[in-house]
Tab-separated table of C-alpha atoms and ligand atoms in Angstrom:
chain	number	residue	atom	x	y	z
A	7	MET	CA	-29.419	94.619	-37.606
A	8	GLN	CA	-30.407	91.094	-39.181
A	9	GLU	CA	-28.397	88.259	-39.328
A	10	ALA	CA	-28.008	85.407	-41.991
A	11	VAL	CA	-28.784	87.728	-45.024
A	12	LEU	CA	-27.945	86.215	-48.590
A	13	GLY	CA	-28.757	89.265	-50.603
A	14	GLY	CA	-26.977	91.911	-48.831
A	15	ARG	CA	-26.543	94.549	-46.110
A	16	PHE	CA	-27.422	98.210	-47.027
A	17	LEU	CA	-26.599	100.844	-44.949
A	18	SER	CA	-28.313	104.462	-45.022
A	19	ILE	CA	-26.426	107.121	-42.926
A	20	GLY	CA	-27.913	110.620	-42.133
A	21	GLU	CA	-30.728	112.339	-40.296
A	22	CYS	CA	-34.083	111.643	-40.116
A	23	MET	CA	-36.223	114.151	-38.339
A	24	VAL	CA	-39.837	114.847	-36.743
A	25	GLU	CA	-42.012	115.991	-39.306
A	26	LEU	CA	-44.955	118.319	-38.327
A	27	SER	CA	-47.594	118.843	-41.229
A	28	GLN	CA	-50.898	120.694	-41.097
A	29	ALA	CA	-53.686	118.447	-40.299
A	30	LYS	CA	-57.676	119.629	-40.429
A	31	ASP	CA	-58.632	122.261	-37.987
A	32	GLY	CA	-55.516	123.857	-37.408
A	33	HIS	CA	-54.090	120.325	-35.831
A	34	LEU	CA	-50.654	119.062	-36.461
A	35	ARG	CA	-49.896	115.792	-37.813
A	36	LYS	CA	-46.566	114.002	-36.663
A	37	GLY	CA	-44.401	112.146	-38.947
A	38	PHE	CA	-40.856	111.104	-39.438
A	39	ALA	CA	-38.485	111.896	-42.515
A	40	GLY	CA	-35.373	112.880	-43.972
A	41	ASP	CA	-33.502	112.261	-47.594
A	42	THR	CA	-31.414	109.359	-46.286
A	43	PHE	CA	-34.151	107.931	-44.443
A	44	ASN	CA	-36.583	108.155	-47.164
A	45	THR	CA	-34.321	106.497	-49.498
A	46	ALA	CA	-33.729	103.379	-46.778
A	47	TRP	CA	-37.628	103.229	-46.516
A	48	TYR	CA	-37.727	103.170	-50.409
A	49	ALA	CA	-34.923	100.520	-50.777
A	50	ARG	CA	-36.567	98.365	-48.046
A	51	ALA	CA	-39.785	98.676	-50.074
A	52	CYS	CA	-38.100	97.376	-53.350
A	53	LEU	CA	-35.614	95.016	-51.999
A	54	PRO	CA	-36.297	91.321	-51.238
A	55	THR	CA	-36.099	90.110	-47.379
A	56	ASP	CA	-32.952	88.506	-48.010
A	57	TRP	CA	-31.480	92.094	-47.864
A	58	SER	CA	-31.324	94.102	-44.704
A	59	ILE	CA	-31.641	97.752	-44.454
A	60	ASP	CA	-30.283	99.381	-41.597
A	61	TYR	CA	-30.095	103.401	-40.673
A	62	PHE	CA	-27.149	104.374	-39.119
A	63	THR	CA	-28.079	107.909	-36.939
A	64	ALA	CA	-27.853	109.233	-33.615
A	65	LEU	CA	-30.946	109.701	-31.560
A	66	GLY	CA	-31.503	110.919	-27.780
A	67	ASP	CA	-32.671	109.275	-24.963
A	68	ASP	CA	-36.261	110.938	-24.986
A	69	ALA	CA	-39.737	109.673	-26.106
A	70	MET	CA	-39.648	111.028	-29.373
A	71	SER	CA	-36.285	109.252	-29.983
A	72	ASP	CA	-37.594	106.146	-28.936
A	73	GLU	CA	-41.001	106.679	-31.146
A	74	MET	CA	-38.737	107.316	-34.067
A	75	ALA	CA	-36.784	104.260	-33.237
A	76	THR	CA	-39.679	102.207	-33.177
A	77	PHE	CA	-41.171	103.512	-36.475
A	78	MET	CA	-37.992	102.661	-38.141
A	79	GLY	CA	-38.313	99.124	-36.813
A	80	ASN	CA	-41.553	98.742	-37.750
A	81	ALA	CA	-40.848	99.459	-41.481
A	82	GLY	CA	-38.407	96.807	-41.602
A	83	ILE	CA	-35.494	99.019	-41.263
A	84	GLY	CA	-32.858	97.995	-38.660
A	85	THR	CA	-31.896	100.315	-35.765
A	86	GLY	CA	-29.288	98.430	-34.345
A	87	TYR	CA	-26.114	100.687	-34.905
A	88	ILE	CA	-28.352	103.680	-33.756
A	89	ARG	CA	-26.059	105.679	-30.891
A	90	ARG	CA	-28.644	107.017	-28.215
A	91	LEU	CA	-27.217	110.235	-26.668
A	92	ARG	CA	-28.268	111.192	-23.090
A	93	GLY	CA	-30.007	114.432	-23.025
A	94	LYS	CA	-30.171	115.091	-26.902
A	95	THR	CA	-33.436	115.059	-29.253
A	96	PRO	CA	-34.025	114.422	-32.571
A	97	GLY	CA	-34.251	117.346	-35.263
A	98	LEU	CA	-37.560	118.668	-36.173
A	99	TYR	CA	-39.188	120.772	-39.168
A	100	MET	CA	-42.557	121.982	-40.230
A	101	ILE	CA	-44.099	121.975	-43.088
A	102	ASN	CA	-46.484	125.178	-43.860
A	103	LEU	CA	-48.781	125.481	-46.454
A	104	LYS	CA	-50.165	128.827	-47.340
A	105	ASP	CA	-51.969	129.474	-50.757
A	106	GLY	CA	-50.939	126.131	-52.028
A	107	GLU	CA	-47.253	126.916	-51.680
A	108	ARG	CA	-45.146	124.758	-49.132
A	109	SER	CA	-42.389	126.346	-47.104
A	110	PHE	CA	-40.115	124.629	-44.285
A	111	SER	CA	-39.326	125.479	-40.856
A	112	TYR	CA	-36.400	123.559	-39.271
A	113	TRP	CA	-35.238	123.045	-35.564
A	114	ARG	CA	-32.150	120.889	-36.042
A	115	ASP	CA	-28.956	122.980	-35.042
A	116	SER	CA	-28.709	120.963	-31.982
A	117	SER	CA	-29.924	117.774	-33.104
A	118	ALA	CA	-28.358	114.231	-31.706
A	119	ALA	CA	-27.857	113.079	-35.564
A	120	ARG	CA	-25.119	116.248	-35.520
A	121	GLN	CA	-22.552	113.624	-33.636
A	122	LEU	CA	-23.606	110.425	-35.767
A	123	ALA	CA	-20.072	110.369	-36.532
A	124	ALA	CA	-18.537	111.323	-33.337
A	125	ASP	CA	-17.509	107.860	-32.494
A	126	GLY	CA	-15.720	106.537	-35.106
A	127	ASP	CA	-15.270	103.177	-33.764
A	128	VAL	CA	-19.239	102.640	-34.258
A	129	LEU	CA	-19.192	104.051	-37.449
A	130	ARG	CA	-16.375	101.962	-38.666
A	131	THR	CA	-17.940	98.596	-37.219
A	132	ALA	CA	-21.598	99.687	-39.105
A	133	ILE	CA	-19.667	100.375	-42.465
A	134	GLU	CA	-17.268	97.134	-42.147
A	135	ALA	CA	-20.610	95.111	-41.427
A	136	SER	CA	-22.337	96.536	-44.895
A	137	ASP	CA	-21.957	95.757	-48.405
A	138	VAL	CA	-23.737	99.227	-49.561
A	139	LEU	CA	-23.591	102.353	-48.346
A	140	TYR	CA	-25.778	105.225	-48.769
A	141	PHE	CA	-25.130	109.264	-47.702
A	142	SER	CA	-26.020	112.329	-49.020
A	143	GLY	CA	-24.782	116.114	-48.934
A	144	ILE	CA	-27.117	116.997	-46.295
A	145	THR	CA	-25.530	113.918	-44.072
A	146	LEU	CA	-22.132	115.929	-44.711
A	147	ALA	CA	-23.804	119.311	-44.127
A	148	VAL	CA	-25.322	118.817	-40.753
A	149	LEU	CA	-21.664	117.116	-39.451
A	150	PRO	CA	-18.878	119.188	-37.669
A	151	ARG	CA	-16.189	119.458	-40.248
A	152	GLU	CA	-13.874	116.936	-38.157
A	153	ASP	CA	-16.825	114.307	-38.134
A	154	ALA	CA	-17.597	114.762	-41.657
A	155	TYR	CA	-13.903	113.870	-42.509
A	156	THR	CA	-14.091	110.818	-40.397
A	157	LEU	CA	-17.393	109.683	-42.168
A	158	LEU	CA	-15.456	110.369	-45.578
A	159	ALA	CA	-12.455	108.469	-44.541
A	160	GLU	CA	-14.307	105.271	-43.698
A	161	LEU	CA	-16.609	105.689	-46.906
A	162	ARG	CA	-13.183	105.945	-48.810
A	163	ARG	CA	-11.905	102.757	-47.276
A	164	ALA	CA	-15.167	100.896	-48.090
A	165	LYS	CA	-14.846	102.096	-51.677
A	166	ALA	CA	-11.014	101.028	-51.996
A	167	ILE	CA	-12.280	97.413	-51.452
A	168	GLY	CA	-15.082	97.386	-53.660
A	169	LYS	CA	-18.150	98.217	-51.967
A	170	ILE	CA	-20.742	100.453	-53.577
A	171	VAL	CA	-20.785	103.760	-52.134
A	172	ALA	CA	-24.025	105.700	-53.182
A	173	PHE	CA	-24.361	109.512	-52.558
A	174	ASP	CA	-26.664	111.910	-53.424
A	175	PRO	CA	-25.326	115.489	-53.161
A	176	ASN	CA	-28.750	117.037	-52.202
A	177	LEU	CA	-27.262	120.592	-52.609
A	178	ARG	CA	-29.009	122.823	-49.564
A	179	PRO	CA	-26.721	126.099	-49.473
A	180	ARG	CA	-28.423	126.837	-46.366
A	181	LEU	CA	-26.972	124.296	-44.290
A	182	TRP	CA	-23.499	125.081	-45.123
A	183	SER	CA	-21.508	128.200	-43.729
A	184	SER	CA	-20.532	129.333	-47.400
A	185	LEU	CA	-20.689	128.052	-50.767
A	186	ASP	CA	-17.258	127.244	-51.261
A	187	ALA	CA	-17.611	125.053	-48.213
A	188	MET	CA	-20.334	123.339	-50.022
A	189	HIS	CA	-18.314	123.049	-53.249
A	190	ALA	CA	-15.236	121.611	-51.201
A	191	MET	CA	-17.100	118.727	-49.222
A	192	ILE	CA	-19.337	117.953	-52.335
A	193	ALA	CA	-16.438	117.181	-54.184
A	194	GLU	CA	-15.099	115.321	-51.327
A	195	GLY	CA	-18.468	113.341	-51.154
A	196	GLY	CA	-17.995	112.463	-54.919
A	197	ARG	CA	-14.297	111.230	-54.383
A	198	ALA	CA	-15.525	108.854	-51.553
A	199	SER	CA	-18.670	107.338	-54.114
A	200	THR	CA	-18.938	104.970	-56.745
A	201	LEU	CA	-22.182	106.221	-57.658
A	202	ALA	CA	-23.393	109.538	-57.488
A	203	LEU	CA	-27.189	110.466	-58.005
A	204	PRO	CA	-27.671	114.165	-58.322
A	205	SER	CA	-30.144	116.366	-59.437
A	206	PHE	CA	-29.705	118.700	-62.353
A	207	ASP	CA	-31.743	121.706	-61.105
A	208	ASP	CA	-29.454	122.009	-58.066
A	209	GLU	CA	-26.241	121.270	-59.651
A	210	ALA	CA	-27.063	123.952	-62.487
A	211	ALA	CA	-27.997	126.250	-59.749
A	212	HIS	CA	-25.235	125.681	-57.217
A	213	PHE	CA	-22.346	124.697	-59.489
A	214	GLY	CA	-23.087	126.743	-62.486
A	215	ASP	CA	-23.499	123.379	-64.885
A	216	ASP	CA	-24.727	124.321	-68.210
A	217	SER	CA	-25.773	120.759	-69.079
A	218	ILE	CA	-26.313	117.312	-68.152
A	219	SER	CA	-23.156	116.306	-69.832
A	220	SER	CA	-21.107	118.793	-67.678
A	221	THR	CA	-22.526	117.223	-64.162
A	222	ILE	CA	-21.565	113.730	-65.185
A	223	ARG	CA	-18.170	115.240	-66.082
A	224	ARG	CA	-17.770	116.838	-62.674
A	225	TYR	CA	-18.839	113.852	-60.674
A	226	ARG	CA	-16.624	111.572	-62.842
A	227	GLN	CA	-13.961	113.626	-62.246
A	228	TYR	CA	-14.273	113.313	-58.364
A	229	GLY	CA	-14.123	109.943	-58.885
A	230	THR	CA	-17.276	108.284	-59.243
A	231	THR	CA	-17.787	105.399	-61.613
A	232	MET	CA	-21.278	106.119	-62.229
A	233	VAL	CA	-23.476	109.098	-62.373
A	234	VAL	CA	-27.375	109.193	-62.604
A	235	VAL	CA	-28.526	112.482	-63.056
A	236	LYS	CA	-32.053	113.122	-62.109
A	237	ASN	CA	-34.192	115.834	-64.021
A	238	GLY	CA	-37.788	115.882	-62.793
A	239	PRO	CA	-40.376	115.310	-65.310
A	240	ASP	CA	-37.475	114.957	-68.255
A	241	GLY	CA	-36.188	111.760	-66.904
A	242	ALA	CA	-32.697	110.716	-65.644
A	243	THR	CA	-29.455	110.236	-67.706
A	244	ILE	CA	-27.025	107.554	-66.718
A	245	GLY	CA	-23.363	108.690	-67.409
A	246	GLU	CA	-21.173	105.390	-67.458
A	247	GLY	CA	-17.645	105.072	-69.186
A	248	SER	CA	-18.221	107.501	-72.199
A	249	ASP	CA	-21.961	106.733	-72.569
A	250	GLU	CA	-24.814	108.976	-71.852
A	251	THR	CA	-28.197	107.448	-71.891
A	252	LEU	CA	-31.284	109.255	-71.012
A	253	VAL	CA	-34.172	107.288	-69.602
A	254	PRO	CA	-37.585	108.918	-69.732
A	255	ALA	CA	-39.748	109.762	-66.635
A	256	VAL	CA	-43.061	108.220	-66.652
A	257	LYS	CA	-45.733	110.806	-67.665
A	258	VAL	CA	-47.848	111.944	-64.487
A	259	GLU	CA	-51.130	113.977	-65.084
A	260	LYS	CA	-51.797	115.434	-61.897
A	261	VAL	CA	-48.611	115.946	-59.568
A	262	ILE	CA	-49.824	115.701	-55.767
A	263	ASP	CA	-46.683	116.104	-53.765
A	264	THR	CA	-43.072	116.117	-55.238
A	265	THR	CA	-41.726	115.682	-51.717
A	266	SER	CA	-39.315	112.527	-51.759
A	267	ALA	CA	-39.155	112.343	-55.603
A	268	GLY	CA	-35.404	112.067	-55.745
A	269	ASP	CA	-35.267	110.132	-52.522
A	270	SER	CA	-37.534	107.448	-53.908
A	271	PHE	CA	-35.839	107.212	-57.333
A	272	ASN	CA	-32.371	106.785	-55.507
A	273	GLY	CA	-34.212	104.018	-53.296
A	274	ALA	CA	-35.765	102.249	-56.264
A	275	PHE	CA	-32.747	102.566	-58.565
A	276	LEU	CA	-30.286	101.264	-56.058
A	277	ALA	CA	-32.677	98.216	-55.162
A	278	HIS	CA	-33.264	97.155	-58.793
A	279	TYR	CA	-29.152	97.890	-59.546
A	280	LEU	CA	-28.099	95.932	-56.530
A	281	GLN	CA	-30.278	92.875	-57.618
A	282	HIS	CA	-29.728	92.997	-61.694
A	283	HIS	CA	-26.940	95.402	-62.005
A	284	ASP	CA	-28.369	97.005	-65.217
A	285	ALA	CA	-28.422	100.741	-64.759
A	286	LEU	CA	-30.982	101.410	-67.600
A	287	ALA	CA	-33.798	99.047	-66.321
A	288	ALA	CA	-32.791	100.237	-62.745
A	289	ALA	CA	-33.631	103.772	-63.818
A	290	ALA	CA	-36.810	102.898	-65.853
A	291	PHE	CA	-37.959	101.275	-62.472
A	292	ALA	CA	-36.880	104.098	-60.217
A	293	ALA	CA	-38.992	106.471	-62.652
A	294	GLU	CA	-42.096	104.250	-62.111
A	295	ILE	CA	-41.744	104.225	-58.252
A	296	ALA	CA	-41.060	107.953	-58.331
A	297	ALA	CA	-43.960	108.450	-60.545
A	298	LYS	CA	-46.119	106.867	-57.962
A	299	VAL	CA	-44.723	108.555	-55.169
A	300	ILE	CA	-45.408	111.980	-56.312
A	301	GLN	CA	-49.286	111.061	-56.839
A	302	GLU	CA	-49.474	110.737	-53.038
A	303	HIS	CA	-49.140	113.024	-49.986
A	304	GLY	CA	-46.149	112.755	-47.971
A	305	ALA	CA	-42.387	111.853	-47.950
A	306	LEU	CA	-43.479	108.175	-47.356
A	307	VAL	CA	-45.538	106.288	-49.546
A	308	SER	CA	-46.845	102.751	-47.903
A	309	PRO	CA	-45.093	99.817	-49.739
A	310	GLU	CA	-48.417	98.227	-50.314
A	311	LYS	CA	-49.098	101.183	-52.892
A	312	LEU	CA	-45.873	100.267	-54.683
A	313	LYS	CA	-46.214	96.787	-54.865
A	314	SER	CA	-47.889	96.688	-58.278
A	315	ILE	CA	-44.722	98.195	-59.919
A	316	GLN	CA	-42.267	95.570	-61.308
B	410	LIG	P1	-35.280	115.831	-56.719
B	410	LIG	O1	-36.631	115.420	-55.977
B	410	LIG	O2	-33.975	115.141	-56.114
B	410	LIG	O3	-35.047	117.318	-57.111
B	410	LIG	P2	-36.238	114.950	-59.387
B	410	LIG	O4	-37.093	116.456	-59.024
B	410	LIG	O5	-35.406	115.323	-60.601
B	410	LIG	O6	-35.494	114.772	-58.092
B	410	LIG	O7	-37.230	114.052	-59.613
B	410	LIG	C1	-36.461	112.657	-59.456
B	410	LIG	C2	-37.356	111.930	-60.178
B	410	LIG	O8	-38.625	111.677	-59.993
B	410	LIG	C3	-37.153	111.912	-61.683
B	410	LIG	O9	-35.983	111.552	-62.480
B	410	LIG	C4	-38.541	111.398	-62.368
B	410	LIG	O10	-38.380	109.816	-62.579
B	410	LIG	C5	-39.331	111.453	-61.119
B	410	LIG	N1	-40.170	112.938	-61.430
B	410	LIG	C6	-39.914	114.091	-60.541
B	410	LIG	N2	-40.997	114.843	-61.001
B	410	LIG	C7	-41.468	114.154	-62.123
B	410	LIG	C8	-42.929	114.996	-62.743
B	410	LIG	N3	-43.438	115.992	-62.825
B	410	LIG	N4	-43.332	113.857	-63.701
B	410	LIG	C9	-43.116	112.668	-64.216
B	410	LIG	N5	-41.965	112.214	-62.962
B	410	LIG	C10	-41.137	112.999	-62.083
């Protein structure tokens, strides 16, 4: 937590995990990643220092939790609101590479982050102290139903008093007990937010949307003011009022790793929008950052590599 910020206070809420990926000779490389954390990382990289970025989650009291919190702190992301739970550990996932195809194995069912909203007072304090809130469908999916409602109620309060609440539905059917449960809670997420940042391929696959306009319409019906629909190399469409404007993607000759394309787009979009209040310019900037990110390996590209993008 930082004091005396002039720009504003950004709070991202969710689960960060230990990431194991293959290194040379059968060794495993350890990292830390998770959708809402990745977005916090890119928001930090793109916002000036008068903005604070905090991550809200729960961690355990083991060495891995300590290391993760240190990693966040070293990245300039505040950890002051993170609850530490006795005897718990962070979630973990492994990236398996076979014949150039990536698949993921997860160990997250009993991660500390599942209890991130169990203490409503801590959650309220953090949200009240922040100007901009960010969460995702994955944040909602990993919470017990009752705690997800606690979080949503706090976010609706923030929205009601005029704060920006940004939501990436990040649809992951496997994390939900049923498709109906996912649909219902994603709608609740939309109701609690002012800005939705869905990915069209996910929305088409899991909500049956037949066009980008139908995705925009659905999130606006939930109650979001602005909808930014990401669509990979086909760009992003901003739905605001009755306008729908396509902002093209940046042409990338050789895609190396699309991990975090959407997360980095979100972080960069928000960083630009919060400073300049121009959604089209923010989407163009976010497309530049995402294009850079997919030309590098891994979820978290160092801020130095992004500096040249204005
Ligand atoms: P998600 O990772 O959430 O599925 P997308 O695949 O839609 O999100 O990608 C998010 C953003 O990343 C896009 O709006 C675009 O700016 C950029 N992007 C993704 N894939 C490509 C690509 N192949 N070429 C150029 N830009 C891309």
